[in-house]
CSV table of N, CA, C and O in Angstrom, one decimal:
chain,number,residue,atom,x,y,z
A,159,MET,N,0.8,-1.2,0.0
A,159,MET,CA,0.0,0.0,0.0
A,159,MET,C,0.9,1.3,0.0
A,159,MET,O,0.5,2.3,-0.6
A,160,PHE,N,2.0,1.2,0.7
A,160,PHE,CA,2.9,2.3,0.8
A,160,PHE,C,3.5,2.6,-0.6
A,160,PHE,O,3.6,3.8,-1.0
A,161,GLU,N,3.8,1.5,-1.3
A,161,GLU,CA,4.4,1.7,-2.7
A,161,GLU,C,3.3,2.3,-3.6
A,161,GLU,O,3.7,3.2,-4.4
A,162,LEU,N,2.1,1.9,-3.5
A,162,LEU,CA,1.0,2.5,-4.3
A,162,LEU,C,0.9,4.0,-4.0
A,162,LEU,O,0.7,4.8,-4.9
A,163,ALA,N,1.0,4.4,-2.7
A,163,ALA,CA,0.9,5.8,-2.3
A,163,ALA,C,2.0,6.6,-2.9
A,163,ALA,O,1.9,7.7,-3.4
A,164,MET,N,3.2,6.0,-2.9
A,164,MET,CA,4.4,6.7,-3.5
A,164,MET,C,4.2,6.8,-5.0
A,164,MET,O,4.6,7.9,-5.5
A,165,ILE,N,3.7,5.8,-5.6
A,165,ILE,CA,3.5,5.9,-7.1
A,165,ILE,C,2.5,7.0,-7.4
A,165,ILE,O,2.7,7.8,-8.3
A,166,VAL,N,1.4,7.0,-6.6
A,166,VAL,CA,0.4,8.0,-6.8
A,166,VAL,C,0.9,9.4,-6.5
A,166,VAL,O,0.7,10.4,-7.3
A,167,LEU,N,1.7,9.6,-5.5
A,167,LEU,CA,2.4,10.8,-5.2
A,167,LEU,C,3.3,11.3,-6.2
A,167,LEU,O,3.4,12.4,-6.6
A,168,ALA,N,4.1,10.3,-6.8
A,168,ALA,CA,5.0,10.7,-7.9
A,168,ALA,C,4.3,11.1,-9.1
A,168,ALA,O,4.7,12.1,-9.8
A,169,VAL,N,3.2,10.4,-9.4
A,169,VAL,CA,2.4,10.7,-10.6
A,169,VAL,C,1.8,12.1,-10.5
A,169,VAL,O,1.8,12.9,-11.4
A,170,CYS,N,1.3,12.4,-9.3
A,170,CYS,CA,0.6,13.7,-9.0
A,170,CYS,C,1.7,14.8,-9.1
A,170,CYS,O,1.4,15.9,-9.6
A,171,CYS,N,2.9,14.5,-8.5
A,171,CYS,CA,3.9,15.6,-8.6
A,171,CYS,C,4.3,15.8,-10.0
A,171,CYS,O,4.5,17.0,-10.4
A,172,LEU,N,4.5,14.7,-10.8
A,172,LEU,CA,4.8,14.9,-12.2
A,172,LEU,C,3.7,15.7,-13.0
A,172,LEU,O,4.0,16.5,-13.8
A,173,TRP,N,2.5,15.3,-12.6
A,173,TRP,CA,1.4,16.0,-13.3
A,173,TRP,C,1.4,17.5,-12.9
A,173,TRP,O,1.2,18.4,-13.8
A,174,LEU,N,1.6,17.8,-11.6
A,174,LEU,CA,1.6,19.2,-11.2
A,174,LEU,C,2.8,20.0,-11.8
A,174,LEU,O,2.6,21.1,-12.3
A,175,PHE,N,4.0,19.4,-11.9
A,175,PHE,CA,5.1,20.1,-12.5
A,175,PHE,C,4.9,20.2,-14.0
A,175,PHE,O,5.2,21.3,-14.6
A,176,GLY,N,4.3,19.2,-14.7
A,176,GLY,CA,3.9,19.3,-16.1
A,176,GLY,C,2.9,20.4,-16.3
A,176,GLY,O,3.0,21.2,-17.3
A,177,TRP,N,1.9,20.5,-15.4
A,177,TRP,CA,0.9,21.6,-15.6
A,177,TRP,C,1.5,22.9,-15.4
A,177,TRP,O,1.2,23.9,-16.1
A,178,LEU,N,2.4,23.1,-14.4
A,178,LEU,CA,3.1,24.4,-14.2
A,178,LEU,C,4.0,24.7,-15.4
A,178,LEU,O,4.1,25.9,-15.8
A,179,PHE,N,4.7,23.7,-16.0
A,179,PHE,CA,5.5,24.0,-17.1
A,179,PHE,C,4.7,24.4,-18.3
A,179,PHE,O,5.0,25.4,-19.0
A,180,VAL,N,3.5,23.8,-18.5
A,180,VAL,CA,2.7,24.2,-19.6
A,180,VAL,C,2.1,25.5,-19.4
A,180,VAL,O,2.0,26.4,-20.3
A,181,LEU,N,1.7,25.8,-18.1
A,181,LEU,CA,1.2,27.2,-17.8
A,181,LEU,C,2.3,28.2,-18.1
A,181,LEU,O,2.0,29.3,-18.6
A,182,ALA,N,3.5,28.0,-17.7
A,182,ALA,CA,4.6,28.9,-17.9
A,182,ALA,C,4.8,29.1,-19.4
A,182,ALA,O,5.0,30.2,-19.9
A,183,MET,N,4.8,28.0,-20.2
A,183,MET,CA,5.0,28.2,-21.6
A,183,MET,C,3.8,28.9,-22.3
A,183,MET,O,4.1,29.8,-23.1
A,184,LYS,N,2.6,28.7,-21.8
A,184,LYS,CA,1.5,29.5,-22.4
A,184,LYS,C,1.6,30.9,-22.0
A,184,LYS,O,1.4,31.8,-22.9
A,185,LEU,N,2.1,31.2,-20.8
A,185,LEU,CA,2.2,32.6,-20.5
A,185,LEU,C,3.3,33.3,-21.3
A,185,LEU,O,3.2,34.4,-21.8
A,186,VAL,N,4.5,32.6,-21.4
A,186,VAL,CA,5.6,33.2,-22.1
A,186,VAL,C,5.3,33.4,-23.6
A,186,VAL,O,5.4,34.4,-24.2
A,187,PHE,N,4.8,32.3,-24.2
A,187,PHE,CA,4.5,32.4,-25.7
A,187,PHE,C,3.3,33.3,-25.9
A,187,PHE,O,3.2,33.9,-27.0
A,188,GLY,N,2.3,33.4,-25.0
A,188,GLY,CA,1.2,34.3,-25.1
A,188,GLY,C,1.7,35.7,-25.1
A,188,GLY,O,1.2,36.6,-25.9
A,189,LEU,N,2.6,36.1,-24.2
A,189,LEU,CA,3.1,37.4,-24.1
A,189,LEU,C,4.0,37.7,-25.4
A,189,LEU,O,3.8,38.8,-26.0
A,190,ILE,N,4.8,36.8,-25.8
A,190,ILE,CA,5.6,37.0,-27.0
A,190,ILE,C,4.7,37.1,-28.2
A,190,ILE,O,4.9,38.0,-29.0
A,191,GLY,N,3.7,36.3,-28.3
A,191,GLY,CA,2.8,36.4,-29.4
A,191,GLY,C,2.0,37.7,-29.4
A,191,GLY,O,1.8,38.3,-30.5
A,192,GLY,N,1.6,38.1,-28.2
A,192,GLY,CA,0.9,39.4,-28.2
A,192,GLY,C,1.7,40.5,-28.6
A,192,GLY,O,1.3,41.4,-29.3
A,193,LEU,N,3.0,40.5,-28.1
A,193,LEU,CA,3.9,41.6,-28.5
A,193,LEU,C,4.2,41.6,-30.0
A,193,LEU,O,4.2,42.7,-30.6
A,194,LEU,N,4.4,40.4,-30.5
A,194,LEU,CA,4.6,40.3,-32.0
A,194,LEU,C,3.4,40.8,-32.8
A,194,LEU,O,3.5,41.4,-33.8
A,195,GLY,N,2.2,40.4,-32.2
A,195,GLY,CA,0.9,40.8,-32.9
A,195,GLY,C,0.8,42.3,-32.9
A,195,GLY,O,0.4,43.0,-33.9
A,196,LEU,N,1.1,43.0,-31.7
A,196,LEU,CA,1.1,44.4,-31.7
A,196,LEU,C,2.1,45.1,-32.6
A,196,LEU,O,1.8,46.1,-33.3
A,197,LEU,N,3.3,44.5,-32.7
A,197,LEU,CA,4.3,45.0,-33.6
A,197,LEU,C,3.8,44.9,-35.1
A,197,LEU,O,4.0,45.8,-35.9
A,198,GLY,N,3.2,43.7,-35.4
A,198,GLY,CA,2.7,43.5,-36.7
A,198,GLY,C,1.6,44.5,-37.1
A,198,GLY,O,1.5,45.0,-38.2
A,199,ALA,N,0.7,44.8,-36.1
A,199,ALA,CA,-0.4,45.7,-36.3
A,199,ALA,C,0.2,47.1,-36.5
A,199,ALA,O,-0.3,47.9,-37.3
A,200,LEU,N,1.2,47.5,-35.8
A,200,LEU,CA,1.8,48.8,-35.9
A,200,LEU,C,2.5,49.0,-37.3
A,200,LEU,O,2.3,50.0,-38.0
A,201,VAL,N,3.2,47.9,-37.7
A,201,VAL,CA,3.8,48.0,-39.0
A,201,VAL,C,2.8,48.0,-40.1
A,201,VAL,O,2.9,48.8,-41.1
A,202,GLY,N,1.7,47.3,-39.9
A,202,GLY,CA,0.6,47.3,-40.9
A,202,GLY,C,0.0,48.7,-41.0
A,202,GLY,O,-0.4,49.2,-42.1
A,203,ALA,N,-0.2,49.3,-39.8
A,203,ALA,CA,-0.8,50.6,-39.8
A,203,ALA,C,0.1,51.7,-40.5
A,203,ALA,O,-0.4,52.5,-41.3
A,204,VAL,N,1.4,51.6,-40.3
A,204,VAL,CA,2.3,52.5,-40.9
A,204,VAL,C,2.3,52.3,-42.4
A,204,VAL,O,2.3,53.2,-43.2
A,205,VAL,N,2.3,51.0,-42.8
A,205,VAL,CA,2.3,50.7,-44.3
A,205,VAL,C,1.0,51.3,-44.9
A,205,VAL,O,1.0,51.9,-46.0
A,206,MET,N,-0.1,51.0,-44.2
A,206,MET,CA,-1.4,51.5,-44.8
A,206,MET,C,-1.4,53.0,-44.9
A,206,MET,O,-2.0,53.6,-45.8
A,207,VAL,N,-0.9,53.7,-43.9
A,207,VAL,CA,-0.9,55.2,-43.9
A,207,VAL,C,0.0,55.6,-45.1
A,207,VAL,O,-0.3,56.6,-45.8
A,208,ALA,N,1.2,55.0,-45.3
A,208,ALA,CA,2.1,55.4,-46.4
A,208,ALA,C,1.4,55.1,-47.7
A,208,ALA,O,1.4,56.0,-48.6
A,209,ILE,N,0.7,54.0,-47.9
A,209,ILE,CA,0.0,53.7,-49.1
A,209,ILE,C,-1.2,54.7,-49.3
A,209,ILE,O,-1.4,55.2,-50.4
A,210,GLY,N,-1.9,55.0,-48.2
A,210,GLY,CA,-2.9,56.0,-48.3
A,210,GLY,C,-2.4,57.4,-48.7
A,210,GLY,O,-3.1,58.1,-49.6
A,211,LEU,N,-1.3,57.8,-48.2
A,211,LEU,CA,-0.8,59.1,-48.6
A,211,LEU,C,-0.2,59.1,-50.0
A,211,LEU,O,-0.3,60.1,-50.7
A,212,ALA,N,0.2,58.0,-50.4
A,212,ALA,CA,0.7,57.9,-51.8
A,212,ALA,C,-0.4,58.0,-52.8
A,212,ALA,O,-0.3,58.5,-53.9
A,213,PHE,N,-1.6,57.4,-52.4
A,213,PHE,CA,-2.7,57.4,-53.4
A,213,PHE,C,-3.7,58.6,-53.2
A,213,PHE,O,-4.7,58.7,-53.9
A,214,LEU,N,-3.4,59.5,-52.2
A,214,LEU,CA,-4.2,60.6,-51.9
A,214,LEU,C,-4.3,61.6,-53.1
A,214,LEU,O,-5.4,62.0,-53.5
A,215,PRO,N,-3.2,61.9,-53.8
A,215,PRO,CA,-3.4,62.7,-55.0
A,215,PRO,C,-4.2,62.1,-56.1
A,215,PRO,O,-5.0,62.7,-56.8
A,216,LEU,N,-4.1,60.8,-56.3
A,216,LEU,CA,-4.9,60.1,-57.3
A,216,LEU,C,-6.4,60.1,-56.9
A,216,LEU,O,-7.2,60.3,-57.8
A,217,LEU,N,-6.6,60.0,-55.6
A,217,LEU,CA,-8.0,60.1,-55.2
A,217,LEU,C,-8.6,61.5,-55.4
A,217,LEU,O,-9.7,61.6,-55.8
A,218,ALA,N,-7.8,62.5,-55.1
A,218,ALA,CA,-8.2,63.8,-55.4
A,218,ALA,C,-8.5,64.1,-56.9
A,218,ALA,O,-9.5,64.7,-57.2
A,219,LEU,N,-7.7,63.6,-57.7
A,219,LEU,CA,-7.9,63.7,-59.2
A,219,LEU,C,-9.2,62.9,-59.6
A,219,LEU,O,-9.9,63.3,-60.5
A,220,ALA,N,-9.4,61.8,-59.0
A,220,ALA,CA,-10.6,61.0,-59.3
A,220,ALA,C,-11.9,61.7,-58.8
A,220,ALA,O,-12.9,61.5,-59.5
A,221,LEU,N,-11.8,62.4,-57.7
A,221,LEU,CA,-13.0,63.1,-57.2
A,221,LEU,C,-13.1,64.5,-57.8
A,221,LEU,O,-14.1,65.1,-57.5
A,222,LEU,N,-12.2,64.9,-58.6
A,222,LEU,CA,-12.3,66.3,-59.2
A,222,LEU,C,-13.6,66.5,-60.0
A,222,LEU,O,-14.2,67.6,-59.8
A,223,PRO,N,-14.1,65.6,-60.8
A,223,PRO,CA,-15.3,65.8,-61.5
A,223,PRO,C,-16.5,66.0,-60.5
A,223,PRO,O,-17.4,66.8,-60.9
A,224,LEU,N,-16.5,65.4,-59.4
A,224,LEU,CA,-17.6,65.6,-58.4
A,224,LEU,C,-17.4,67.0,-57.7
A,224,LEU,O,-18.4,67.6,-57.4
A,225,ALA,N,-16.2,67.4,-57.5
A,225,ALA,CA,-16.0,68.6,-56.7
A,225,ALA,C,-15.9,69.9,-57.6
A,225,ALA,O,-16.0,71.0,-57.1
A,226,LEU,N,-15.8,69.7,-58.9
A,226,LEU,CA,-15.7,70.8,-59.8
A,226,LEU,C,-16.8,71.8,-59.8
A,226,LEU,O,-16.6,73.0,-59.7
A,227,PRO,N,-18.1,71.4,-59.8
A,227,PRO,CA,-19.2,72.3,-59.7
A,227,PRO,C,-19.2,73.1,-58.4
A,227,PRO,O,-19.4,74.3,-58.4
A,228,VAL,N,-18.8,72.5,-57.3
A,228,VAL,CA,-18.7,73.2,-56.0
A,228,VAL,C,-17.6,74.2,-56.0
A,228,VAL,O,-17.8,75.3,-55.5
A,229,LEU,N,-16.5,73.8,-56.6
A,229,LEU,CA,-15.3,74.7,-56.7
A,229,LEU,C,-15.7,75.9,-57.5
A,229,LEU,O,-15.3,77.1,-57.3
A,230,LEU,N,-16.4,75.7,-58.6
A,230,LEU,CA,-16.8,76.8,-59.5
A,230,LEU,C,-17.7,77.8,-58.8
A,230,LEU,O,-17.6,79.0,-58.9
A,231,VAL,N,-18.7,77.2,-58.0
A,231,VAL,CA,-19.6,78.1,-57.3
A,231,VAL,C,-18.9,78.9,-56.2
A,231,VAL,O,-19.1,80.1,-56.1
A,232,VAL,N,-18.0,78.3,-55.5
A,232,VAL,CA,-17.2,79.0,-54.5
A,232,VAL,C,-16.3,80.0,-55.1
A,232,VAL,O,-16.2,81.2,-54.6
A,233,GLY,N,-15.7,79.7,-56.3
A,233,GLY,CA,-14.9,80.7,-57.0
A,233,GLY,C,-15.8,81.9,-57.5
A,233,GLY,O,-15.3,83.1,-57.4
A,234,LEU,N,-17.0,81.6,-58.0
A,234,LEU,CA,-17.8,82.7,-58.4
A,234,LEU,C,-18.3,83.6,-57.3
A,234,LEU,O,-18.3,84.8,-57.4
A,235,VAL,N,-18.6,83.0,-56.1
A,235,VAL,CA,-19.0,83.8,-55.0
A,235,VAL,C,-17.8,84.6,-54.5
A,235,VAL,O,-18.0,85.8,-54.2
A,236,TRP,N,-16.6,84.1,-54.5
A,236,TRP,CA,-15.5,84.8,-54.1
A,236,TRP,C,-15.2,86.0,-55.0
A,236,TRP,O,-14.9,87.1,-54.6
A,237,LEU,N,-15.4,85.8,-56.3
A,237,LEU,CA,-15.1,86.8,-57.3
A,237,LEU,C,-16.2,87.9,-57.1
A,237,LEU,O,-15.8,89.1,-57.2
A,238,ILE,N,-17.4,87.6,-56.9
A,238,ILE,CA,-18.5,88.6,-56.7
A,238,ILE,C,-18.2,89.4,-55.5
A,238,ILE,O,-18.3,90.7,-55.5
A,239,VAL,N,-17.8,88.8,-54.4
A,239,VAL,CA,-17.6,89.5,-53.1
A,239,VAL,C,-16.3,90.3,-53.3
A,239,VAL,O,-16.3,91.5,-52.9
A,240,HIS,N,-15.3,89.8,-54.0
A,240,HIS,CA,-14.1,90.6,-54.2
A,240,HIS,C,-14.3,91.8,-55.0
A,240,HIS,O,-13.8,92.9,-54.7
A,241,LEU,N,-15.1,91.7,-56.1
A,241,LEU,CA,-15.4,92.8,-57.0
A,241,LEU,C,-16.3,93.8,-56.3
A,241,LEU,O,-16.3,95.0,-56.6
A,242,ALA,N,-17.2,93.3,-55.5
A,242,ALA,CA,-18.2,94.2,-54.8
A,242,ALA,C,-17.6,95.1,-53.8
A,242,ALA,O,-18.0,96.2,-53.5
A,243,ARG,N,-16.5,94.7,-53.2
A,243,ARG,CA,-15.8,95.5,-52.2
A,243,ARG,C,-15.1,96.7,-52.8
A,243,ARG,O,-14.9,97.7,-52.2
A,244,GLY,N,-14.7,96.5,-54.0
A,244,GLY,CA,-14.0,97.6,-54.7
A,244,GLY,C,-12.6,97.8,-54.2
A,244,GLY,O,-12.0,97.0,-53.5
A,245,GLN,N,-12.1,99.0,-54.6
A,245,GLN,CA,-10.8,99.4,-54.1
A,245,GLN,C,-10.8,99.9,-52.7
A,245,GLN,O,-11.6,100.7,-52.4
A,246,ALA,N,-10.0,99.4,-51.8
A,246,ALA,CA,-9.9,99.9,-50.5
A,246,ALA,C,-9.4,101.3,-50.4
A,246,ALA,O,-8.4,101.6,-51.1
A,247,ALA,N,-10.0,102.1,-49.6
A,247,ALA,CA,-9.5,103.5,-49.5
A,247,ALA,C,-8.1,103.5,-48.7
A,247,ALA,O,-8.0,102.7,-47.8
A,248,PRO,N,-7.2,104.3,-49.1
A,248,PRO,CA,-5.9,104.3,-48.4
A,248,PRO,C,-6.1,104.9,-47.0
A,248,PRO,O,-7.0,105.7,-46.8
A,249,PRO,N,-5.3,104.4,-46.1
A,249,PRO,CA,-5.5,104.9,-44.7
A,249,PRO,C,-5.1,106.4,-44.6
A,249,PRO,O,-4.2,106.9,-45.3
A,250,ALA,N,-5.8,107.1,-43.7
A,250,ALA,CA,-5.5,108.5,-43.5
A,250,ALA,C,-4.1,108.7,-42.9
A,250,ALA,O,-3.8,107.9,-42.0
A,251,PRO,N,-3.4,109.6,-43.3
A,251,PRO,CA,-2.1,109.9,-42.7
A,251,PRO,C,-2.2,110.3,-41.2
A,251,PRO,O,-3.1,111.1,-40.9
A,252,ALA,N,-1.4,109.8,-40.4
A,252,ALA,CA,-1.4,110.2,-39.0
A,252,ALA,C,-0.8,111.5,-38.8
A,252,ALA,O,0.2,111.9,-39.5
A,253,SER,N,-1.5,112.3,-38.0
A,253,SER,CA,-0.9,113.7,-37.7
A,253,SER,C,0.3,113.6,-36.8
A,253,SER,O,0.3,112.8,-35.9
A,254,GLY,N,1.2,114.5,-37.1
A,254,GLY,CA,2.4,114.5,-36.3
A,254,GLY,C,2.4,115.2,-35.0
A,254,GLY,O,3.4,115.4,-34.4
A,255,HIS,N,1.2,115.8,-34.7
A,255,HIS,CA,1.2,116.7,-33.5
A,255,HIS,C,1.1,115.8,-32.2
A,255,HIS,O,0.5,115.1,-31.8
């Protein structure tokens, strides 16, 4: 009976140490995987921003036909307001007294 208790104790200790080892590996690889995932997300975000900035002029040119009527109306309003104000009067000279 004593031998059986020692065998059970040895098996339980091995199981406990194995469980602790697996838990430690999950923790370590989970942290490493999480850090690498964050690094990959950061690199992906930087690449996507760079690609977005590279294609921004092409997008502006593609949207030009949609924005052209609005730009023409804004330019016409600016021209009317600019011409309606006329020539600004020169400032009065300051008296030297």
